[in-house]
Short mmCIF file of C-alpha atoms and ligand atoms in Angstrom, two decimals:
data_model
loop_
_atom_site.label_atom_id
_atom_site.label_comp_id
_atom_site.label_asym_id
_atom_site.label_seq_id
_atom_site.Cartn_x
_atom_site.Cartn_y
_atom_site.Cartn_z
CA MET A 1 89.82 101.70 107.71
CA LYS A 2 91.48 101.40 103.82
CA PHE A 3 95.03 102.80 103.00
CA PHE A 4 96.16 104.35 100.12
CA LEU A 5 99.96 105.11 98.73
CA ASP A 6 99.64 108.87 98.21
CA THR A 7 102.18 109.12 94.98
CA ALA A 8 102.26 108.77 91.13
CA ASN A 9 105.62 106.82 91.38
CA LEU A 10 106.86 103.22 90.25
CA GLN A 11 109.23 102.10 92.78
CA ASP A 12 107.68 103.56 95.76
CA ILE A 13 104.32 101.74 94.65
CA ARG A 14 105.93 98.80 94.34
CA THR A 15 107.69 98.39 97.54
CA GLY A 16 104.25 98.84 99.15
CA VAL A 17 102.15 96.59 97.24
CA GLU A 18 104.91 93.94 98.69
CA MET A 19 103.94 95.00 102.67
CA GLY A 20 100.75 93.37 101.64
CA ILE A 21 99.08 96.54 103.13
CA VAL A 22 97.93 98.66 99.90
CA ASP A 23 93.88 99.01 98.81
CA GLY A 24 94.68 101.49 96.69
CA VAL A 25 97.23 105.08 94.92
CA THR A 26 95.94 108.63 94.80
CA THR A 27 98.05 110.81 92.48
CA ASN A 28 97.27 114.41 92.01
CA PRO A 29 99.01 116.61 88.55
CA THR A 30 101.49 117.46 90.93
CA TYR A 31 103.03 113.80 91.89
CA ILE A 32 102.09 112.99 87.54
CA ALA A 33 104.17 115.68 86.62
CA ARG A 34 106.98 114.09 88.96
CA GLU A 35 107.36 111.54 87.04
CA GLY A 36 107.48 113.13 83.37
CA ARG A 37 105.06 110.54 81.73
CA PRO A 38 101.74 111.72 80.10
CA MET A 39 98.98 111.03 82.84
CA GLU A 40 97.32 107.75 81.14
CA GLU A 41 100.57 105.78 80.67
CA GLN A 42 100.89 106.84 84.41
CA ILE A 43 97.93 105.75 85.75
CA ARG A 44 97.40 102.33 83.43
CA ALA A 45 100.68 101.97 84.69
CA ILE A 46 100.15 101.75 88.23
CA CYS A 47 96.76 99.98 87.74
CA ASP A 48 98.65 96.95 87.00
CA LEU A 49 100.11 97.48 90.11
CA VAL A 50 97.27 98.36 91.98
CA ASP A 51 94.54 96.10 92.34
CA GLY A 52 92.52 99.12 94.40
CA ASP A 53 90.98 102.67 93.71
CA ILE A 54 92.94 104.31 92.04
CA SER A 55 92.47 108.44 92.18
CA ALA A 56 93.25 110.18 88.05
CA GLU A 57 92.85 114.16 88.30
CA VAL A 58 91.43 116.52 86.06
CA VAL A 59 93.47 119.15 84.57
CA ALA A 60 90.01 121.13 82.85
CA THR A 61 88.77 123.87 85.58
CA ILE A 62 85.10 123.65 82.95
CA ALA A 63 82.22 121.29 83.95
CA PRO A 64 82.01 120.96 80.18
CA GLU A 65 85.77 119.11 79.72
CA MET A 66 86.10 118.01 83.48
CA ILE A 67 83.23 115.10 81.87
CA SER A 68 85.11 114.77 78.56
CA GLU A 69 88.17 114.17 80.55
CA GLY A 70 86.91 112.21 83.74
CA ARG A 71 85.50 109.89 81.21
CA ALA A 72 88.83 109.67 79.13
CA LEU A 73 89.96 109.27 82.34
CA ALA A 74 87.34 106.27 83.36
CA ARG A 75 87.76 104.44 80.25
CA ILE A 76 92.45 103.40 81.23
CA HIS A 77 90.18 101.05 83.59
CA PRO A 78 87.70 99.54 85.55
CA ASN A 79 89.44 101.00 88.83
CA VAL A 80 90.21 104.13 88.12
CA VAL A 81 88.44 107.42 90.42
CA VAL A 82 88.86 110.08 88.76
CA LYS A 83 89.31 113.41 91.19
CA ILE A 84 87.89 116.60 90.89
CA PRO A 85 88.57 119.93 92.70
CA LEU A 86 85.66 121.30 94.92
CA ILE A 87 84.86 124.18 93.26
CA ARG A 88 82.00 124.85 91.14
CA GLU A 89 82.32 124.15 87.60
CA GLY A 90 83.86 120.41 89.56
CA ILE A 91 80.26 119.90 91.65
CA LYS A 92 78.53 120.77 88.19
CA ALA A 93 81.08 117.86 86.28
CA VAL A 94 80.45 115.47 89.91
CA LYS A 95 77.06 115.44 89.60
CA ALA A 96 77.39 114.81 85.51
CA LEU A 97 80.52 111.79 86.04
CA SER A 98 78.77 111.06 88.89
CA SER A 99 74.82 110.38 86.93
CA GLU A 100 76.77 108.00 84.93
CA GLY A 101 77.96 105.98 87.35
CA ILE A 102 81.28 107.50 87.24
CA ARG A 103 83.29 107.31 90.17
CA VAL A 104 83.95 110.71 91.17
CA ASN A 105 87.36 111.82 94.21
CA VAL A 106 86.33 115.26 95.27
CA THR A 107 89.65 116.62 96.32
CA LEU A 108 90.84 119.64 98.15
CA CYS A 109 88.54 119.81 100.66
CA PHE A 110 89.45 122.37 103.52
CA THR A 111 85.93 122.79 105.36
CA PRO A 112 82.82 119.83 106.48
CA THR A 113 79.93 121.87 104.20
CA GLN A 114 82.26 122.16 101.26
CA ALA A 115 81.95 118.12 101.92
CA LEU A 116 78.14 117.98 101.78
CA LEU A 117 78.47 119.69 98.90
CA ALA A 118 80.65 117.22 97.12
CA ALA A 119 77.96 114.40 98.76
CA LYS A 120 75.34 116.57 97.55
CA ALA A 121 76.29 115.98 94.03
CA GLY A 122 77.39 112.52 94.09
CA ALA A 123 80.65 111.84 95.48
CA TYR A 124 82.25 108.68 96.17
CA ILE A 125 85.10 110.18 98.24
CA ILE A 126 85.79 113.06 99.74
CA SER A 127 89.42 114.20 100.07
CA PRO A 128 90.04 116.61 103.75
CA PHE A 129 93.34 117.73 103.47
CA VAL A 130 95.12 117.22 107.31
CA GLY A 131 98.38 118.56 107.08
CA ARG A 132 97.75 121.68 104.77
CA LEU A 133 95.20 123.10 106.81
CA GLU A 134 98.40 122.49 109.90
CA ASP A 135 100.53 124.35 107.34
CA ILE A 136 97.98 127.07 107.75
CA GLY A 137 97.07 126.74 112.00
CA SER A 138 93.63 125.06 111.37
CA ASN A 139 92.97 121.88 112.98
CA GLY A 140 92.67 119.81 110.14
CA MET A 141 91.90 116.30 111.79
CA ASP A 142 88.84 118.31 113.49
CA VAL A 143 87.30 118.66 110.30
CA VAL A 144 87.92 114.57 108.83
CA ARG A 145 85.62 114.66 112.66
CA ASP A 146 83.16 116.68 111.79
CA ILE A 147 82.83 115.42 107.72
CA VAL A 148 82.10 112.10 109.58
CA LYS A 149 79.88 113.55 111.64
CA LEU A 150 78.17 114.89 108.83
CA TYR A 151 77.87 111.95 106.97
CA ASN A 152 76.98 109.60 109.02
CA LEU A 153 74.27 111.69 110.40
CA HIS A 154 72.94 112.75 106.61
CA GLY A 155 73.22 109.51 106.08
CA TYR A 156 75.23 109.60 102.17
CA PRO A 157 77.59 106.69 101.27
CA THR A 158 80.35 109.15 100.75
CA LYS A 159 83.65 108.17 101.87
CA VAL A 160 85.82 109.90 103.72
CA LEU A 161 89.64 109.69 102.89
CA ALA A 162 92.22 111.59 104.77
CA ALA A 163 94.88 112.97 102.74
CA SER A 164 97.84 115.18 103.04
CA MET A 165 98.67 113.00 105.88
CA ARG A 166 102.34 113.71 107.14
CA GLY A 167 102.60 111.07 109.99
CA PRO A 168 101.56 108.57 112.23
CA MET A 169 99.78 110.67 114.27
CA HIS A 170 97.74 111.12 111.70
CA ILE A 171 96.86 108.77 110.41
CA PHE A 172 96.45 107.14 113.57
CA ASP A 173 93.95 110.27 115.19
CA ALA A 174 92.04 109.39 111.20
CA ALA A 175 91.18 105.83 112.73
CA MET A 176 90.29 107.63 115.40
CA ALA A 177 87.55 110.21 113.15
CA GLY A 178 86.31 107.20 111.62
CA ALA A 179 87.90 108.37 108.35
CA HIS A 180 87.43 105.43 105.35
CA ILE A 181 90.55 105.88 104.04
CA ALA A 182 94.07 107.34 104.51
CA THR A 183 96.24 108.49 101.74
CA MET A 184 99.45 108.58 102.52
CA PRO A 185 103.77 108.75 100.89
CA LEU A 186 105.77 105.47 101.99
CA LYS A 187 107.48 107.16 104.09
CA VAL A 188 105.06 107.54 105.81
CA LEU A 189 103.75 104.32 105.98
CA ASP A 190 107.03 102.84 106.24
CA MET A 191 106.54 105.31 109.84
CA LEU A 192 103.99 102.56 111.01
CA PHE A 193 106.33 100.30 111.30
CA ASN A 194 108.34 101.88 113.31
CA HIS A 195 109.53 101.44 117.25
CA PRO A 196 112.46 101.03 119.61
CA LEU A 197 110.67 97.88 121.73
CA THR A 198 110.39 95.93 118.51
CA ASP A 199 113.64 96.54 117.41
CA LYS A 200 115.10 95.81 121.07
CA GLY A 201 112.93 92.92 121.64
CA LEU A 202 113.70 90.89 118.46
CA ALA A 203 116.99 90.90 119.05
CA MET A 204 117.01 89.78 122.33
CA PHE A 205 114.92 87.04 121.84
CA LEU A 206 117.09 86.16 118.27
CA ALA A 207 119.97 85.90 120.64
CA ASP A 208 118.56 84.56 123.68
CA TYR A 209 117.21 81.41 120.74
CA GLN A 210 120.78 82.20 119.23
CA LYS A 211 122.41 81.25 122.43
CA ALA A 212 120.49 78.64 123.74
CA PHE A 213 120.87 76.18 120.73
CA GLN A 214 124.83 77.41 120.08
CA GLU A 215 125.16 76.09 124.00
CA ALA A 216 122.25 72.85 123.27
CA THR A 217 125.30 72.04 120.65
CA VAL A 218 128.63 72.46 122.06
CA GLY A 219 127.42 71.39 125.44
C1 E4P B 301 95.68 114.00 98.36
O1 E4P B 301 94.72 113.03 98.04
C2 E4P B 301 96.28 114.70 98.07
O2 E4P B 301 96.48 114.78 96.55
C3 E4P B 301 97.77 114.48 99.14
O3 E4P B 301 97.26 113.58 100.31
C4 E4P B 301 97.77 116.09 99.23
O4 E4P B 301 99.08 115.35 99.84
P1 E4P B 301 100.38 117.56 100.55
O5 E4P B 301 99.49 117.94 101.22
O6 E4P B 301 101.37 116.67 100.87
O7 E4P B 301 100.78 117.35 98.98
#
């Protein structure tokens, strides 16, 4: 399963990239707005930091405008994946952009049947939002599981990207569900490292080693 960083913050991206396990980045209009730089500039800067798929989302909501915005985003860098919301006009845009060979990540997906629409329109990636479904008392991971099953059953090549990940168990469950990608904030990626027995074990190893060599030196 690929690990994407879910942010437009360059410092977080640099920190994640240094870990050596980041395969791509997902952004959305909220993340871009937080950084205060125009979309194109920020996406270009992210592409300079990460050699992998970088999702950049359109802000138009009418198909012809989504299509021209998508084309412009795709021109920024060959690694850009155009992100399109799962609305009626969006699916028209997905069909048009995919037919031109532009890779599309269909976002704001909350049901397996919505995911079918995206796959039929030729989406490269579908993004079900797990955390936001849980926020309203639904089982978000079941949606990921069902989409993976549906796509396998019908042979759709669309990749399943588990989005809106809030903690390590989401990452584990997404991997077990067969998601191809999980996108997560740096905070969640960092949490994956944590275990008290790892820290305790390392402290013991180092103390034993130090003690043995100190004693050998003294002796
Ligand atoms: C990813 O593509 C989404 O924009 C993101 O995962 C949303 O996450 P949130 O629900 O934590 O805002």
